[in-house]
PDB file of C-alpha atoms in Angstrom:
ATOM      1  CA  MET U  10      93.360 109.724 113.778  1.00  0.00           C
ATOM      2  CA  SER U  11      93.176 109.064 110.115  1.00  0.00           C
ATOM      3  CA  ASP U  12      92.022 105.794 108.645  1.00  0.00           C
ATOM      4  CA  PRO U  13      94.808 103.767 107.661  1.00  0.00           C
ATOM      5  CA  ALA U  14      93.062 102.353 104.699  1.00  0.00           C
ATOM      6  CA  CYS U  15      92.654 105.760 103.307  1.00  0.00           C
ATOM      7  CA  LYS U  16      93.894 106.351  99.939  1.00  0.00           C
ATOM      8  CA  LYS U  17      95.362 102.953  99.798  1.00  0.00           C
ATOM      9  CA  ARG U  18      94.972 101.280  96.531  1.00  0.00           C
ATOM     10  CA  ILE U  19      94.599  97.410  96.339  1.00  0.00           C
ATOM     11  CA  LEU U  20      94.894  95.295  92.988  1.00  0.00           C
ATOM     12  CA  ILE U  21      92.850  92.070  93.192  1.00  0.00           C
ATOM     13  CA  VAL U  22      93.820  89.338  90.815  1.00  0.00           C
ATOM     14  CA  ASP U  23      91.350  86.288  90.765  1.00  0.00           C
ATOM     15  CA  ASP U  24      90.332  84.252  87.662  1.00  0.00           C
ATOM     16  CA  GLU U  25      86.824  83.760  89.447  1.00  0.00           C
ATOM     17  CA  PRO U  26      85.089  87.115  88.880  1.00  0.00           C
ATOM     18  CA  TYR U  27      82.718  86.701  91.803  1.00  0.00           C
ATOM     19  CA  ILE U  28      85.567  86.422  94.351  1.00  0.00           C
ATOM     20  CA  GLY U  29      86.944  89.736  92.974  1.00  0.00           C
ATOM     21  CA  LYS U  30      83.387  91.240  93.496  1.00  0.00           C
ATOM     22  CA  ILE U  31      83.040  89.872  96.970  1.00  0.00           C
ATOM     23  CA  PHE U  32      86.835  91.407  97.841  1.00  0.00           C
ATOM     24  CA  SER U  33      86.153  94.599  96.118  1.00  0.00           C
ATOM     25  CA  LEU U  34      83.039  95.427  97.932  1.00  0.00           C
ATOM     26  CA  LYS U  35      84.556  94.344 101.339  1.00  0.00           C
ATOM     27  CA  LEU U  36      87.644  96.494 100.731  1.00  0.00           C
ATOM     28  CA  LYS U  37      85.599  99.399  99.365  1.00  0.00           C
ATOM     29  CA  LEU U  38      83.383  99.442 102.569  1.00  0.00           C
ATOM     30  CA  SER U  39      86.705  99.123 104.400  1.00  0.00           C
ATOM     31  CA  GLY U  40      87.883 102.436 102.935  1.00  0.00           C
ATOM     32  CA  TYR U  41      90.324 100.993 100.156  1.00  0.00           C
ATOM     33  CA  ASP U  42      90.402 102.169  96.495  1.00  0.00           C
ATOM     34  CA  VAL U  43      89.998  98.778  94.486  1.00  0.00           C
ATOM     35  CA  ALA U  44      90.929  97.495  91.036  1.00  0.00           C
ATOM     36  CA  ALA U  45      90.227  94.061  89.946  1.00  0.00           C
ATOM     37  CA  THR U  46      91.250  91.729  87.113  1.00  0.00           C
ATOM     38  CA  CYS U  47      90.741  87.917  86.214  1.00  0.00           C
ATOM     39  CA  SER U  48      93.941  88.165  84.047  1.00  0.00           C
ATOM     40  CA  GLY U  49      97.375  87.390  85.321  1.00  0.00           C
ATOM     41  CA  ALA U  50      98.792  88.843  82.166  1.00  0.00           C
ATOM     42  CA  GLU U  51      96.755  91.977  82.591  1.00  0.00           C
ATOM     43  CA  ALA U  52      97.801  92.097  86.280  1.00  0.00           C
ATOM     44  CA  ILE U  53     101.425  92.421  85.436  1.00  0.00           C
ATOM     45  CA  GLU U  54     100.534  95.458  83.128  1.00  0.00           C
ATOM     46  CA  LEU U  55      98.370  97.157  85.854  1.00  0.00           C
ATOM     47  CA  VAL U  56     101.233  96.933  88.339  1.00  0.00           C
ATOM     48  CA  ARG U  57     103.755  98.034  85.640  1.00  0.00           C
ATOM     49  CA  ASN U  58     101.726 100.893  84.541  1.00  0.00           C
ATOM     50  CA  ASP U  59      99.749 101.945  87.553  1.00  0.00           C
ATOM     51  CA  HIS U  60     100.351 102.535  91.455  1.00  0.00           C
ATOM     52  CA  PHE U  61      99.055 100.000  94.039  1.00  0.00           C
ATOM     53  CA  ASP U  62      99.625  99.695  97.531  1.00  0.00           C
ATOM     54  CA  ALA U  63      99.093  95.953  97.613  1.00  0.00           C
ATOM     55  CA  VAL U  64      98.287  93.250  95.468  1.00  0.00           C
ATOM     56  CA  LEU U  65      96.079  90.301  96.502  1.00  0.00           C
ATOM     57  CA  LEU U  66      97.124  87.320  94.146  1.00  0.00           C
ATOM     58  CA  ASP U  67      95.394  84.145  93.599  1.00  0.00           C
ATOM     59  CA  ILE U  68      97.798  81.434  92.811  1.00  0.00           C
ATOM     60  CA  PHE U  69      95.816  78.900  90.602  1.00  0.00           C
ATOM     61  CA  MET U  70      94.782  80.822  87.582  1.00  0.00           C
ATOM     62  CA  PRO U  71      94.782  79.725  83.690  1.00  0.00           C
ATOM     63  CA  GLU U  72      97.369  80.843  81.349  1.00  0.00           C
ATOM     64  CA  VAL U  73      99.385  83.178  83.382  1.00  0.00           C
ATOM     65  CA  THR U  74      99.355  81.562  86.997  1.00  0.00           C
ATOM     66  CA  GLY U  75      99.844  83.582  90.288  1.00  0.00           C
ATOM     67  CA  LEU U  76     103.470  82.311  90.535  1.00  0.00           C
ATOM     68  CA  ASP U  77     104.148  83.492  87.036  1.00  0.00           C
ATOM     69  CA  VAL U  78     102.728  87.115  87.954  1.00  0.00           C
ATOM     70  CA  LEU U  79     104.727  87.356  91.288  1.00  0.00           C
ATOM     71  CA  ASP U  80     107.834  86.135  89.400  1.00  0.00           C
ATOM     72  CA  ALA U  81     107.417  88.854  86.854  1.00  0.00           C
ATOM     73  CA  VAL U  82     106.264  91.693  89.274  1.00  0.00           C
ATOM     74  CA  ARG U  83     109.158  91.063  91.536  1.00  0.00           C
ATOM     75  CA  LYS U  84     111.416  92.032  88.575  1.00  0.00           C
ATOM     76  CA  PHE U  85     110.162  95.535  88.725  1.00  0.00           C
ATOM     77  CA  SER U  86     108.254  96.257  91.749  1.00  0.00           C
ATOM     78  CA  LYS U  87     108.506  95.775  95.528  1.00  0.00           C
ATOM     79  CA  VAL U  88     104.718  96.433  95.911  1.00  0.00           C
ATOM     80  CA  PRO U  89     103.455  94.207  98.871  1.00  0.00           C
ATOM     81  CA  ILE U  90     101.742  90.821  97.452  1.00  0.00           C
ATOM     82  CA  ILE U  91      99.425  88.712  99.350  1.00  0.00           C
ATOM     83  CA  VAL U  92      98.746  85.455  97.825  1.00  0.00           C
ATOM     84  CA  PHE U  93      95.840  83.347  98.191  1.00  0.00           C
ATOM     85  CA  SER U  94      96.051  79.112  98.312  1.00  0.00           C
ATOM     86  CA  ALA U  95      94.447  76.324  99.841  1.00  0.00           C
ATOM     87  CA  ARG U  96      97.780  74.416  99.635  1.00  0.00           C
ATOM     88  CA  HIS U  97     100.342  75.126 102.229  1.00  0.00           C
ATOM     89  CA  ASP U  98     103.469  74.062 100.039  1.00  0.00           C
ATOM     90  CA  VAL U  99     102.406  76.225  97.375  1.00  0.00           C
ATOM     91  CA  ALA U 100     102.235  79.176  99.876  1.00  0.00           C
ATOM     92  CA  GLU U 101     105.578  78.492 101.100  1.00  0.00           C
ATOM     93  CA  LEU U 102     107.059  78.652  97.549  1.00  0.00           C
ATOM     94  CA  ALA U 103     105.461  81.860  96.844  1.00  0.00           C
ATOM     95  CA  GLN U 104     106.754  83.477  99.949  1.00  0.00           C
ATOM     96  CA  SER U 105     110.283  82.274  98.745  1.00  0.00           C
ATOM     97  CA  MET U 106     109.612  83.838  95.434  1.00  0.00           C
ATOM     98  CA  GLY U 107     109.076  87.095  97.198  1.00  0.00           C
ATOM     99  CA  ALA U 108     105.173  87.098  98.303  1.00  0.00           C
ATOM    100  CA  ASP U 109     104.646  89.138 101.520  1.00  0.00           C
ATOM    101  CA  ASP U 110     102.348  87.089 103.108  1.00  0.00           C
ATOM    102  CA  CYS U 111      99.717  84.134 102.389  1.00  0.00           C
ATOM    103  CA  VAL U 112      95.964  83.801 103.199  1.00  0.00           C
ATOM    104  CA  ALA U 113      94.748  80.271 103.212  1.00  0.00           C
ATOM    105  CA  LYS U 114      91.622  79.397 101.197  1.00  0.00           C
ATOM    106  CA  PRO U 115      88.713  79.590 102.137  1.00  0.00           C
ATOM    107  CA  ILE U 116      89.315  83.156 102.851  1.00  0.00           C
ATOM    108  CA  ASN U 117      87.526  85.000 105.603  1.00  0.00           C
ATOM    109  CA  PRO U 118      86.883  88.736 104.167  1.00  0.00           C
ATOM    110  CA  ASP U 119      87.217  90.196 107.397  1.00  0.00           C
ATOM    111  CA  ALA U 120      90.449  88.335 108.191  1.00  0.00           C
ATOM    112  CA  LEU U 121      91.540  89.430 104.780  1.00  0.00           C
ATOM    113  CA  VAL U 122      91.093  93.071 105.480  1.00  0.00           C
ATOM    114  CA  ASP U 123      93.130  92.573 108.687  1.00  0.00           C
ATOM    115  CA  LYS U 124      95.750  90.823 106.815  1.00  0.00           C
ATOM    116  CA  ILE U 125      95.972  93.940 104.273  1.00  0.00           C
ATOM    117  CA  GLY U 126      96.372  96.335 107.087  1.00  0.00           C
ATOM    118  CA  SER U 127      99.213  94.362 108.458  1.00  0.00           C
ATOM    119  CA  VAL U 128     101.035  94.052 105.575  1.00  0.00           C
ATOM    120  CA  LEU U 129     100.679  97.770 104.723  1.00  0.00           C
ATOM    121  CA  ALA U 130     101.814  98.652 108.101  1.00  0.00           C
ATOM    122  CA  ARG U 131     105.028  96.494 107.809  1.00  0.00           C
ATOM    123  CA  ALA U 132     105.523  97.842 104.237  1.00  0.00           C
ATOM    124  CA  ALA U 133     105.428 101.585 105.937  1.00  0.00           C
ATOM    125  CA  GLU U 134     108.018 100.366 108.711  1.00  0.00           C
ATOM    126  CA  ASN U 135     110.273  99.093 106.044  1.00  0.00           C
ATOM    127  CA  LYS U 136     110.192 102.262 104.153  1.00  0.00           C
ATOM    128  CA  SER U 137     111.024 104.330 107.064  1.00  0.00           C
ATOM    129  CA  ALA U 138     113.566 102.205 108.434  1.00  0.00           C
TER     130      ALA U 138
END
């Protein structure tokens, strides 16, 4: 049986570089191809100009926030987006704006890998339906 993570490309967007490094390492060890950025503006351009199977997006970032990124990306892409937030109300807002799922902070890296697998499986089911 093939690995579900095989060849799946994930973009991590978080203004805390160490968070991106931790998640990148965990996802790479789980078989994903990973790109990361600390900039919301750069994230929008990366999604516009490259292929990603999912985006992990921090909500609270300076300048271009995660909600700004979500709003911009949803205008041109249906890529699955998982948002991170410590605030339940903001997570609900993000889901109403088109986020596919939400992970509460603090984030357990193993739970995040499971969540990505679930979101990717759901996206694949929706594509084939």
